[in-house]
Coordinates of C-alpha atoms in Angstrom, one line a residue:
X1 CA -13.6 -23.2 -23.1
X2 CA -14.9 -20.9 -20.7
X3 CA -17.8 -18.5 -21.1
X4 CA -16.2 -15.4 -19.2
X5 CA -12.2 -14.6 -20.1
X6 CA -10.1 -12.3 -18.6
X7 CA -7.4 -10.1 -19.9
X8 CA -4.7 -8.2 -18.1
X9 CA -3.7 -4.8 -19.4
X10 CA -1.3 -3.4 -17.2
X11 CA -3.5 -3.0 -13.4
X12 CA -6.7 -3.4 -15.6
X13 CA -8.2 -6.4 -15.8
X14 CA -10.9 -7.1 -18.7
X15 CA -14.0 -9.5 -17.8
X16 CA -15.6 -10.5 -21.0
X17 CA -19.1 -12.1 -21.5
X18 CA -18.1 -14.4 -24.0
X19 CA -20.9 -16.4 -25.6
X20 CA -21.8 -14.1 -28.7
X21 CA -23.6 -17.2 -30.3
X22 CA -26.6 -16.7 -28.0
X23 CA -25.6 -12.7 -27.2
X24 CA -24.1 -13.6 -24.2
X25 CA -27.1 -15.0 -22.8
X26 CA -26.9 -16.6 -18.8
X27 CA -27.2 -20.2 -18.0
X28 CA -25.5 -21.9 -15.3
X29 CA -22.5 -22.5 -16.6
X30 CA -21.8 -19.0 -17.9
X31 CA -22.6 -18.1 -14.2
X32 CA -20.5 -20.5 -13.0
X33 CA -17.9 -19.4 -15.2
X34 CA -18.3 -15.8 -14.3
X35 CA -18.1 -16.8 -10.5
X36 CA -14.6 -18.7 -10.9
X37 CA -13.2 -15.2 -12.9
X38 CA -14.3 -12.6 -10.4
X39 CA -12.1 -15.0 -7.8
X40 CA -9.2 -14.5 -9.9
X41 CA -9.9 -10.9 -9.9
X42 CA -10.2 -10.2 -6.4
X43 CA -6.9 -12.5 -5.8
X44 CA -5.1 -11.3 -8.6
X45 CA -2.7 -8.6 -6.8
X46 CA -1.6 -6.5 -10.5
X47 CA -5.5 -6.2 -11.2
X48 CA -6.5 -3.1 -9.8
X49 CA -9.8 -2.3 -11.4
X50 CA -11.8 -4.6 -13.4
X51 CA -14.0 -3.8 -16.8
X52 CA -16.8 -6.0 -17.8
X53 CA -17.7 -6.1 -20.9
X54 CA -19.1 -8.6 -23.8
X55 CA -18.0 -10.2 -26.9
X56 CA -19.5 -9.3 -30.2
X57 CA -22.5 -6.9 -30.2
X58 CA -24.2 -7.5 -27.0
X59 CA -23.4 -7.2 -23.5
X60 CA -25.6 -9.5 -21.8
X61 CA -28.9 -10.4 -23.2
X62 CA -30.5 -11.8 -20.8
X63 CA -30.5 -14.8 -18.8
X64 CA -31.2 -17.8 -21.1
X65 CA -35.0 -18.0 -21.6
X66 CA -34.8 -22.0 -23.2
X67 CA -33.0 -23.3 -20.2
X68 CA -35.2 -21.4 -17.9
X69 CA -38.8 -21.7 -19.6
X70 CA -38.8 -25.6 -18.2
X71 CA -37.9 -24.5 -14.6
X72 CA -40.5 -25.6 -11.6
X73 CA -41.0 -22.8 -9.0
X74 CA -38.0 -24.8 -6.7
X75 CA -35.6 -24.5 -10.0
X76 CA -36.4 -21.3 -10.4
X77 CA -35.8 -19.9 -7.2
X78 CA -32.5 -22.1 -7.1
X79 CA -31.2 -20.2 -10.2
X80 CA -32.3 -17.0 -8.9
X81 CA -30.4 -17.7 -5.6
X82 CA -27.2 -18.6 -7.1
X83 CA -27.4 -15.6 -10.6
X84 CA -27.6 -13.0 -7.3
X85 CA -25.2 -14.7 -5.2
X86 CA -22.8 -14.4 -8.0
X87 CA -23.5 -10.7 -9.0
X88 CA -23.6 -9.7 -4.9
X89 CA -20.0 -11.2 -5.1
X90 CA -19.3 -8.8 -8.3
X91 CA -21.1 -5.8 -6.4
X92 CA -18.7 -6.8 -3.4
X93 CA -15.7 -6.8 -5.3
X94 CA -12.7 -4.8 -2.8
X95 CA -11.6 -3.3 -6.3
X96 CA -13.8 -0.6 -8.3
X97 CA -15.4 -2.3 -11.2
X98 CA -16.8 -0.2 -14.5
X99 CA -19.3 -2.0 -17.1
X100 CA -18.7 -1.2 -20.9
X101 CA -22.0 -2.1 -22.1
X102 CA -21.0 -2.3 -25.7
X103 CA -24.9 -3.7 -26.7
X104 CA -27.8 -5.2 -25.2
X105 CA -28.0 -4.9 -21.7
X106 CA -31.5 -6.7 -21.2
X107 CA -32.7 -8.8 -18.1
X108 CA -29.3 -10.3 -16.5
X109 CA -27.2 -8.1 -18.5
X110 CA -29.0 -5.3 -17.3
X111 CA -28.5 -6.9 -13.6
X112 CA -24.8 -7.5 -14.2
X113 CA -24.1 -3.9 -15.3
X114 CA -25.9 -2.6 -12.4
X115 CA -23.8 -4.8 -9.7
X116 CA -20.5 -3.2 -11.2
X117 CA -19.8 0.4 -9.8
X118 CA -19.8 2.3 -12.8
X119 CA -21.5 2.5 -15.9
X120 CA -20.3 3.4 -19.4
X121 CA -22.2 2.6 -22.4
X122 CA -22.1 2.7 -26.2
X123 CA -24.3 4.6 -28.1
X124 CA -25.8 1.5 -29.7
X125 CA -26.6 -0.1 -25.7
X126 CA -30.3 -0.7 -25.0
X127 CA -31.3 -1.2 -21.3
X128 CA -34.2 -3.1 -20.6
X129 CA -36.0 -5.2 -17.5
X130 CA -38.3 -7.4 -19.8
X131 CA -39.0 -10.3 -17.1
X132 CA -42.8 -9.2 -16.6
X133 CA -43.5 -9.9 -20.2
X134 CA -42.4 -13.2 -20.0
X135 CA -44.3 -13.8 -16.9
X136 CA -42.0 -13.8 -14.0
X137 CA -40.1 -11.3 -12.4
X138 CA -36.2 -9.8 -12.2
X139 CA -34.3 -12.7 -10.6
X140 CA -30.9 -11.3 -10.4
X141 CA -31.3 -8.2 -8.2
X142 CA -33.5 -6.3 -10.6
X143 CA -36.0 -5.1 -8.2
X144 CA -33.3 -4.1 -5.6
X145 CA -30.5 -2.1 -7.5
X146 CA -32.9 -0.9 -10.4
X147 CA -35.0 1.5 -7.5
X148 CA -31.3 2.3 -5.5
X149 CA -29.9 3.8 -8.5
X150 CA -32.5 5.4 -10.5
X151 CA -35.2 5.7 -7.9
X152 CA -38.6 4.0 -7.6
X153 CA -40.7 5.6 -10.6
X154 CA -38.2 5.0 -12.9
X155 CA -37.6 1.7 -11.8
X156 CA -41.5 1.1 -11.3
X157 CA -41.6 2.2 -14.9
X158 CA -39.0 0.1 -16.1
X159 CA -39.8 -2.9 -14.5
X160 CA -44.0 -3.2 -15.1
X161 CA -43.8 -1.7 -18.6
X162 CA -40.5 -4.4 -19.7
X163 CA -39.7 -1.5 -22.1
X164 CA -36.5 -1.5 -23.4
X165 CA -34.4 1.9 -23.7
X166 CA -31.6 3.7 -25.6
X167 CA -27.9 4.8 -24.0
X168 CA -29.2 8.2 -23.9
X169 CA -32.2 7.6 -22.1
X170 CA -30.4 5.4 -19.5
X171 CA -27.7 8.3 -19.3
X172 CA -30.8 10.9 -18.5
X173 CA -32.2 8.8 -15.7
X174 CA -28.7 8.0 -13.9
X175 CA -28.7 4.4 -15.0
X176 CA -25.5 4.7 -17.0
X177 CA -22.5 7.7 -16.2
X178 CA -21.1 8.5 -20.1
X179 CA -22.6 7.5 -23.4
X180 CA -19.8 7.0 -26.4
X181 CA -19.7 6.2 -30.1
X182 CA -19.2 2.0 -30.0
X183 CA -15.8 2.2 -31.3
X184 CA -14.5 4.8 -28.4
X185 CA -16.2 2.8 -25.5
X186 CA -13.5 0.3 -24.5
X187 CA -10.5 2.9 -24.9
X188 CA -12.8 5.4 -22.6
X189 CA -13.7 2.6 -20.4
X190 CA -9.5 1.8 -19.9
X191 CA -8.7 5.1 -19.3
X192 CA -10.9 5.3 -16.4
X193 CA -9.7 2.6 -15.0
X194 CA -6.2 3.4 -15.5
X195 CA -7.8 7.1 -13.5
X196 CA -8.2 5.0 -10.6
X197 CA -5.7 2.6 -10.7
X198 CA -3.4 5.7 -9.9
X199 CA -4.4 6.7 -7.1
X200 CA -3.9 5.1 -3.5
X201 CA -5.9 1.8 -3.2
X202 CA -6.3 1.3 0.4
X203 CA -8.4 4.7 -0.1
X204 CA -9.8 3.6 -3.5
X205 CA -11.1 0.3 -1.9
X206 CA -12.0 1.8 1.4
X207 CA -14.3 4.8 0.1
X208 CA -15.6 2.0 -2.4
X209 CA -16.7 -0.2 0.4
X210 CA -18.0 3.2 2.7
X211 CA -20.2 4.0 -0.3
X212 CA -21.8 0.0 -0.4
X213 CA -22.1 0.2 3.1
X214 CA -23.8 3.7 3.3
X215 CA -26.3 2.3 0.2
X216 CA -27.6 -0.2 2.3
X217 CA -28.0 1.4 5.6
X218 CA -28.9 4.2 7.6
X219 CA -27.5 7.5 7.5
X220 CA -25.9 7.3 11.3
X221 CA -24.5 3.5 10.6
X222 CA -22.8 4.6 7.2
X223 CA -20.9 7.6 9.0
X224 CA -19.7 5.7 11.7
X225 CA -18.5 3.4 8.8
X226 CA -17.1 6.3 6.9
X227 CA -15.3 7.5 10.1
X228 CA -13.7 3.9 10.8
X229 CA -12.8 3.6 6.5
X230 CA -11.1 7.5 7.0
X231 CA -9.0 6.5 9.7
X232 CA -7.7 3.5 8.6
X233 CA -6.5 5.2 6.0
X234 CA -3.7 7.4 8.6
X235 CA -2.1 4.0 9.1
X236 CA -0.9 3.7 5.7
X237 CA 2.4 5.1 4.0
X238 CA 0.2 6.2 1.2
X239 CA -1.8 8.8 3.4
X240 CA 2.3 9.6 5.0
X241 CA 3.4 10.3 1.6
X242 CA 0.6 12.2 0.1
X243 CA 0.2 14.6 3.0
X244 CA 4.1 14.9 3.1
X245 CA 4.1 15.8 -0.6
X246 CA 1.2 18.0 -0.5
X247 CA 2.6 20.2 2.8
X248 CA 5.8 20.7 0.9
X249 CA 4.0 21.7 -2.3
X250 CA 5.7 18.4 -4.0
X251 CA 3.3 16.2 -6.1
X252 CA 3.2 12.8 -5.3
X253 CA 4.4 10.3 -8.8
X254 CA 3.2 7.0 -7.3
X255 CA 1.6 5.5 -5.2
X256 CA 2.9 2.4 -2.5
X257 CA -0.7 0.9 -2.5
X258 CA -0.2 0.3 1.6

């Protein structure tokens, strides 16, 4: 049985954290199994956009404190390595990916929600970066995305205080998009999905990857990358059809996704 399912609806594909028993929690083999998934995702030509999510009443609590607390320093560097290797594959995912963080989103699950794109949350999430109070540090990219997408007093905050916070403060300081009541949050998490699954992909996947780029360079480097993403874009019949359709004041009813 596998820790981490997926589930098709129509170009949406569902990842679910499926290990309620232990809230989810992260040991090797549910990042292991959460690896093999996010292959099938990105090969998967009907999956579109992916939603992560997690079974029963937590997202991701954290990465599993009993495996870890008998780790030597090369053990825990090892795990660290391959928990970030596995969410920088999530973060470089060609298709948009949205977290519906139905629960706790502590440690690792605060880590994996920040690698996918976009955030949604229930109103019963709580986001947390607890790792100093157990005396080591995030392992899983904490230190990097925290600061990138809330800015470095937040994060600072965050981080050295291992407080834990509500959806509503997360939404205030840009850590999550759209706070819903818990039984709204998968429906509101499909239908943006579904938002972007109908539109052209080679542009969806393109100003994806320009935005990555941009995140983690200079302002010069992620234009000319921007520039290159833009005109690839004029090779495809997408970009023909859409500009065709917009010229003759037609609107466009699907797209070719090439």
């Amino acid at each position: 049985m596998s820790f981490v399912t997926l589930e098709k609806k129509g170009p949406v594909g569902i990842v679910t954290m499926n290990r309620p028993e232990a809230l989810n929690a992260l040991d090797k083999q549910v990042l292991e199994d959460l690896n093999a998934v996010l292959d099938q995702v990105e090969n998967d030509p009907e999956i579109l956009v992916a939603v992560v999510t997690g079974a029963g009443r937590s997202f991701v609590a954290g990465a599993d404190i009993g495996q870890m607390s008998g780790f030597t320093a090369v053990e825990g560097k090892a795990f660290g390595a391959y928990g970030n290797g596995v969410f920088l594959k999530l973060e470089n995912l060609t298709k948009p990916t949205i977290a519906a963080v139905n629960g706790f989103a502590l440690g690792g699950g605060c880590e994996l929600s920040m690698a996918c794109d976009i955030r949604l949350a229930s109103d019963k999430a709580k986001f947390g970066q607890p790792e100093v109070g157990l005396g080591i540090t995030p392992g899983f990219g904490g230190t990097q995305r925290l600061a990138r997408i809330v800015g470095v007093s937040n994060a600072m905050e965050l981080i050295l205080t291992a407080k834990t916070i509500k959806a509503e403060e997360a939404q205030r300081i840009g850590l999550v998009s759209h706070v819903y009541p818990a039984e709204e949050l998968m429906d509101k998490a499909i239908e943006l999905a579904n938002a972007i699954a109908a539109n052209a992909q080679v542009a969806v996947r393109q100003s994806k990857a320009a935005i990555r780029r941009g995140m983690q360079t200079d302002m010069a480097t992620g234009a000319a990358f921007e520039a290159e993403a833009f005109g690839l874009c004029f090779a495809t019949e997408d970009q023909k059809d859409a500009m065709r359709a917009f010229v003759n004041k037609e609107k466009i009813t699907a797209f070719k996704n090439r």
